[in-house]
């Protein structure tokens, strides 16, 4: 019998992801910077994952897209889709983001599996909402995202250098291929 046919087999990756994220408790003392006054309605929509320090479950991702739908004052429905590089299968996850009050909408608890919520912080956001960086206080994972999959090498290098300057391991940041990359 294949694992996908067993009840609960679809929840296993989420459970493992939450345990992985919850286990990362070594947090630098300096807080990561936060974007100011995030307008959730403008933030909603499609974001191409350009790269980052990815979780083990998305490490071979290609054509990754994160989609946000604004549902309530403090809730963002999320869909994360990508092609798994090793299998070519399209994977889809649908966590819910719960915005923490008093954070300018920049700090969320991302819930993949109830009752666990992973730290999710919008650390940088372009004024025109064309580019964002989402990270975690522990600086163990980070996602560089843009409204378009095109991202110049210069912009990439500047972004990676900036992430290094705020405590991320810039040598661990990788690009996510899109289309003909």
Short mmCIF file of C-alpha atoms in Angstrom, two decimals:
data_model
loop_
_atom_site.label_atom_id
_atom_site.label_comp_id
_atom_site.label_asym_id
_atom_site.label_seq_id
_atom_site.Cartn_x
_atom_site.Cartn_y
_atom_site.Cartn_z
CA UNK A 1 0.00 0.00 0.00
CA UNK A 2 1.34 3.43 -0.87
CA UNK A 3 1.80 5.98 1.91
CA UNK A 4 -0.47 8.46 0.15
CA UNK A 5 -3.37 6.02 0.50
CA UNK A 6 -3.25 5.84 4.29
CA UNK A 7 -5.39 8.21 6.35
CA UNK A 8 -3.26 10.94 7.81
CA UNK A 9 -0.41 10.44 5.31
CA UNK A 10 -1.11 13.88 3.86
CA UNK A 11 -0.78 15.44 7.32
CA UNK A 12 2.60 13.85 8.02
CA UNK A 13 4.63 16.45 6.04
CA UNK A 14 2.83 19.26 7.91
CA UNK A 15 3.41 17.66 11.26
CA UNK A 16 7.09 17.19 10.47
CA UNK A 17 7.35 20.78 9.22
CA UNK A 18 5.75 22.14 12.37
CA UNK A 19 8.01 20.05 14.58
CA UNK A 20 11.02 21.25 12.61
CA UNK A 21 9.95 24.89 12.86
CA UNK A 22 8.96 24.61 16.51
CA UNK A 23 12.28 22.98 17.34
CA UNK A 24 14.26 25.97 16.11
CA UNK A 25 14.33 27.86 19.39
CA UNK A 26 17.82 29.36 19.18
CA UNK A 27 16.88 32.99 18.58
CA UNK A 28 19.36 35.84 18.16
CA UNK A 29 18.83 38.61 20.67
CA UNK A 30 18.49 41.41 18.10
CA UNK A 31 15.02 41.34 16.57
CA UNK A 32 14.78 41.08 12.82
CA UNK A 33 13.58 44.32 11.25
CA UNK A 34 9.91 44.48 10.34
CA UNK A 35 8.12 46.11 7.46
CA UNK A 36 5.96 48.99 8.67
CA UNK A 37 2.20 49.25 8.26
CA UNK A 38 1.62 46.29 5.94
CA UNK A 39 -1.64 46.73 4.03
CA UNK A 40 -2.97 43.18 3.93
CA UNK A 41 -5.28 43.86 1.00
CA UNK A 42 -2.30 45.06 -1.08
CA UNK A 43 -0.13 42.22 0.19
CA UNK A 44 -2.71 39.68 -0.98
CA UNK A 45 -2.20 38.03 -4.34
CA UNK A 46 0.52 35.99 -6.00
CA UNK A 47 4.18 36.10 -4.98
CA UNK A 48 6.89 34.18 -6.81
CA UNK A 49 9.38 32.63 -4.42
CA UNK A 50 12.71 33.81 -5.83
CA UNK A 51 14.82 32.03 -3.22
CA UNK A 52 15.84 31.89 0.39
CA UNK A 53 16.79 29.50 3.13
CA UNK A 54 14.13 26.90 2.48
CA UNK A 55 12.62 24.21 4.68
CA UNK A 56 13.58 20.58 3.99
CA UNK A 57 10.15 20.04 2.42
CA UNK A 58 10.67 22.71 -0.24
CA UNK A 59 14.43 22.52 -0.71
CA UNK A 60 14.19 21.22 -4.28
CA UNK A 61 11.29 23.51 -5.24
CA UNK A 62 10.88 24.90 -8.74
CA UNK A 63 8.25 27.35 -9.99
CA UNK A 64 7.22 28.15 -6.40
CA UNK A 65 4.32 30.54 -5.89
CA UNK A 66 2.82 31.75 -2.62
CA UNK A 67 -0.74 33.10 -2.86
CA UNK A 68 -2.47 35.11 -0.14
CA UNK A 69 -6.17 35.81 0.14
CA UNK A 70 -7.29 38.39 2.70
CA UNK A 71 -10.24 36.91 4.59
CA UNK A 72 -10.71 38.80 7.82
CA UNK A 73 -9.04 41.63 9.70
CA UNK A 74 -6.36 39.30 11.03
CA UNK A 75 -6.52 36.26 8.70
CA UNK A 76 -4.72 35.47 5.43
CA UNK A 77 -5.54 32.26 3.62
CA UNK A 78 -2.38 30.98 2.02
CA UNK A 79 -1.64 28.57 -0.81
CA UNK A 80 1.93 27.50 -1.47
CA UNK A 81 2.53 25.55 -4.67
CA UNK A 82 5.71 24.30 -6.28
CA UNK A 83 7.07 21.57 -8.49
CA UNK A 84 9.25 19.09 -6.63
CA UNK A 85 12.53 18.92 -8.51
CA UNK A 86 13.18 15.25 -7.80
CA UNK A 87 9.75 13.92 -8.74
CA UNK A 88 8.27 16.60 -10.95
CA UNK A 89 5.06 16.38 -8.91
CA UNK A 90 3.20 19.59 -8.16
CA UNK A 91 2.83 20.06 -4.40
CA UNK A 92 0.28 22.30 -2.73
CA UNK A 93 -0.02 23.39 0.89
CA UNK A 94 -2.73 25.61 2.38
CA UNK A 95 -1.76 27.07 5.76
CA UNK A 96 -3.55 30.00 7.36
CA UNK A 97 -1.76 33.15 8.49
CA UNK A 98 -2.99 34.78 11.68
CA UNK A 99 -1.77 38.36 12.02
CA UNK A 100 -0.56 39.34 15.48
CA UNK A 101 -2.18 42.56 16.74
CA UNK A 102 0.05 45.56 17.33
CA UNK A 103 2.71 44.51 14.78
CA UNK A 104 1.69 46.69 11.86
CA UNK A 105 0.49 43.43 10.21
CA UNK A 106 4.12 42.32 9.82
CA UNK A 107 4.14 39.41 12.30
CA UNK A 108 2.00 36.36 11.69
CA UNK A 109 1.55 32.92 13.14
CA UNK A 110 1.44 30.58 10.12
CA UNK A 111 -0.68 27.55 10.96
CA UNK A 112 -0.07 24.41 8.93
CA UNK A 113 -1.52 22.06 11.53
CA UNK A 114 -3.72 23.01 14.46
CA UNK A 115 -2.80 24.13 17.11
CA UNK A 116 0.78 24.93 16.04
CA UNK A 117 1.74 28.28 14.53
CA UNK A 118 5.12 29.00 12.98
CA UNK A 119 6.82 32.39 13.28
CA UNK A 120 6.38 34.38 10.06
CA UNK A 121 7.66 37.95 9.76
CA UNK A 122 7.54 40.38 6.87
CA UNK A 123 11.01 41.84 7.27
CA UNK A 124 11.10 43.92 4.11
CA UNK A 125 8.44 45.17 1.71
CA UNK A 126 8.81 47.46 -1.29
CA UNK A 127 6.68 50.60 -1.21
CA UNK A 128 4.91 49.44 -4.38
CA UNK A 129 4.42 45.88 -3.00
CA UNK A 130 6.48 44.39 -5.85
CA UNK A 131 9.04 42.68 -3.59
CA UNK A 132 9.07 41.25 -0.08
CA UNK A 133 11.22 39.23 2.27
CA UNK A 134 9.59 36.97 4.82
CA UNK A 135 11.69 35.53 7.61
CA UNK A 136 11.72 34.29 11.15
CA UNK A 137 13.19 35.69 14.34
CA UNK A 138 15.38 32.57 14.64
CA UNK A 139 16.88 33.43 11.21
CA UNK A 140 16.71 29.78 10.24
CA UNK A 141 14.41 30.23 7.23
CA UNK A 142 13.80 33.15 4.89
CA UNK A 143 11.89 33.63 1.63
CA UNK A 144 12.63 36.26 -1.00
CA UNK A 145 9.50 36.89 -3.06
CA UNK A 146 8.43 39.16 -5.91
CA UNK A 147 5.31 39.73 -7.98
CA UNK A 148 7.22 38.57 -11.07
CA UNK A 149 9.65 35.66 -11.45
CA UNK A 150 12.17 38.00 -13.10
CA UNK A 151 14.81 39.08 -10.60
CA UNK A 152 18.10 40.59 -11.71
CA UNK A 153 21.43 39.22 -10.55
CA UNK A 154 22.31 42.62 -9.06
CA UNK A 155 19.09 42.74 -7.04
CA UNK A 156 19.72 39.15 -5.92
CA UNK A 157 23.23 39.97 -4.73
CA UNK A 158 22.05 43.10 -2.90
CA UNK A 159 19.24 41.17 -1.21
CA UNK A 160 21.51 38.33 -0.09
CA UNK A 161 24.06 40.84 1.25
CA UNK A 162 21.32 42.69 3.16
CA UNK A 163 20.07 39.44 4.68
CA UNK A 164 23.62 38.64 5.77
CA UNK A 165 23.86 42.07 7.41
CA UNK A 166 20.82 41.32 9.60
CA UNK A 167 22.07 37.92 10.76
CA UNK A 168 21.01 35.37 8.16
CA UNK A 169 23.58 32.88 6.84
CA UNK A 170 23.97 34.28 3.33
CA UNK A 171 25.87 31.15 2.20
CA UNK A 172 22.70 29.10 2.84
CA UNK A 173 20.47 31.27 0.62
CA UNK A 174 19.61 29.63 -2.70
CA UNK A 175 17.60 30.61 -5.75
CA UNK A 176 14.38 28.90 -6.77
CA UNK A 177 14.26 28.24 -10.54
CA UNK A 178 11.24 29.48 -12.51
CA UNK A 179 10.33 28.47 -16.04
CA UNK A 180 13.44 28.44 -18.16
CA UNK A 181 15.89 29.28 -15.32
#
